[in-house]
Amino acid sequence: MNKIKTTENIFTHFEKFIKLSENLKLELSKRIKPIVFQKGELVLDANNISKKSYFINKGILRTYFIKDGKEISEFFSGIDEWVNSPKSFMQREKDIYYIDAIEKTEAYFITVNDLVYLFDNFPEMERYARLSMGTIFGHFMERITSIRFTTAKEKYTHFQKTYSNIYHRIPLGMVASYLGITQETLSRIRAVK
Amino acid sequence: MNKIKTTENIFTHFEKFIKLSENLKLELSKRIKPIVFQKGELVLDANNISKKSYFINKGILRTYFIKDGKEISEFFSGIDEWVNSPKSFMQREKDIYYIDAIEKTEAYFITVNDLVYLFDNFPEMERYARLSMGTIFGHFMERITSIRFTTAKEKYTHFQKTYSNIYHRIPLGMVASYLGITQETLSRIRAVK
DNA sequence: GTAATTATTTGATTTAGGTCAAAAGTTCTG
DNA sequence: CAGAACTTTTGACCTAAATCAAATAATTAC
């Protein structure tokens, strides 16, 4: 009962974009495996190539990089989202991103090799990837706008909207670096209310 | 001789990502048409749905939106790049983006209907879309980093790098709004040298 | 359960870049 | 080619947020 759910969530996610044949479901099931990360655990070290993509069932993962010795959060990922180091994962080369668990996280994963197999044999998987990337695209554009033209206060409000279900579970310092403001400023913003 | 080149450029572009069969080349050729925009001409009005995607052969297009009565540049596109209003084009709904020509621009275009036909009949087109979006992804992430943590000067330097072949052809005011700084600040930055 | 970390808040001061205003340059257009 | 209409530059002043510094508060570990 307290065990990880079946592949139900992940299939539902795919079916937002494509119809899953029984055969594809079977091939997916063979390649998707559960995994659990404890709070604070490192999911990906930037010194390694990202070879797995994680689909979150519960918990929060954070993607970040190091600048001037400080951790800068790039994004946070919650339930029903895929997480990997995008460039590293697709080009099979190192990139700057680390991934860790902000809280205990239950996920599935698929390896890049298995994913490539599915792309090669199921054209609908290519479509899934194209369409799902499209939605992320929109978020990126919105974020760029939000960063460029708003006060620190507005940035924080936008963040709360974007991450409405998880924002209160993310430590202040991480949020500040995500927004590109100092944590002192963020602390003051939150104090005003 | 002074006429628009053949579909050569566009085929070369596709072949960076996939192998083009003779049949696909034929089907593409049937659906790709040339078009020319004069300097200052509006390519897309945000009151309309974006139904064509333009592949630039020569010239520069600008994608922008209006905020508080002012035009804010979202990106600039030069040779060998596709231009459309992404969300509008794929979801077939209105979005906030206008597109205009910064200089006289020669392009090809394909309609969203034709593109959908190709996606439905040529799985390699899905792959092309997935892979080419992947590269744009990387640029977006870099841009987000660049906007968040750099001084106005560094933002401008990054802009020059990103748009190394066209940056000097874009009016200062448009660059400033792209970078999220005022044009006075940009003017002063450029003056220092 | 208390010491030791780590995270957050508060205060004082500084500064990069914004705002407002006007002058100087450029480029369209009839 | 002259006047209108933009575009870019320059100057004076102001403000939001950064920086530096230290005090609290909250977790974590033994």
PDB file of C-alpha atoms in Angstrom, chain B residues 42 44-50 88 93-98:
ATOM      1  CA  LEU B  42       4.292  43.256 -40.677  1.00  0.00           C
ATOM      2  CA  LEU B  44       2.224  38.488 -38.385  1.00  0.00           C
ATOM      3  CA  ASP B  45      -0.333  40.521 -36.474  1.00  0.00           C
ATOM      4  CA  ALA B  46      -1.005  39.256 -32.948  1.00  0.00           C
ATOM      5  CA  ASN B  47      -4.716  39.570 -33.680  1.00  0.00           C
ATOM      6  CA  ASN B  48      -4.392  36.714 -36.130  1.00  0.00           C
ATOM      7  CA  ILE B  49      -3.419  33.095 -35.717  1.00  0.00           C
ATOM      8  CA  SER B  50       0.060  32.199 -36.991  1.00  0.00           C
ATOM      9  CA  SER B  88      -0.125  30.236 -31.924  1.00  0.00           C
ATOM     10  CA  GLU B  93      -4.926  29.933 -31.253  1.00  0.00           C
ATOM     11  CA  LYS B  94      -4.026  33.598 -30.847  1.00  0.00           C
ATOM     12  CA  ASP B  95      -0.944  34.567 -28.889  1.00  0.00           C
ATOM     13  CA  ILE B  96       0.725  37.875 -27.998  1.00  0.00           C
ATOM     14  CA  TYR B  97       3.444  37.911 -30.653  1.00  0.00           C
ATOM     15  CA  TYR B  98       3.811  40.170 -33.659  1.00  0.00           C
TER      16      TYR B  98
END
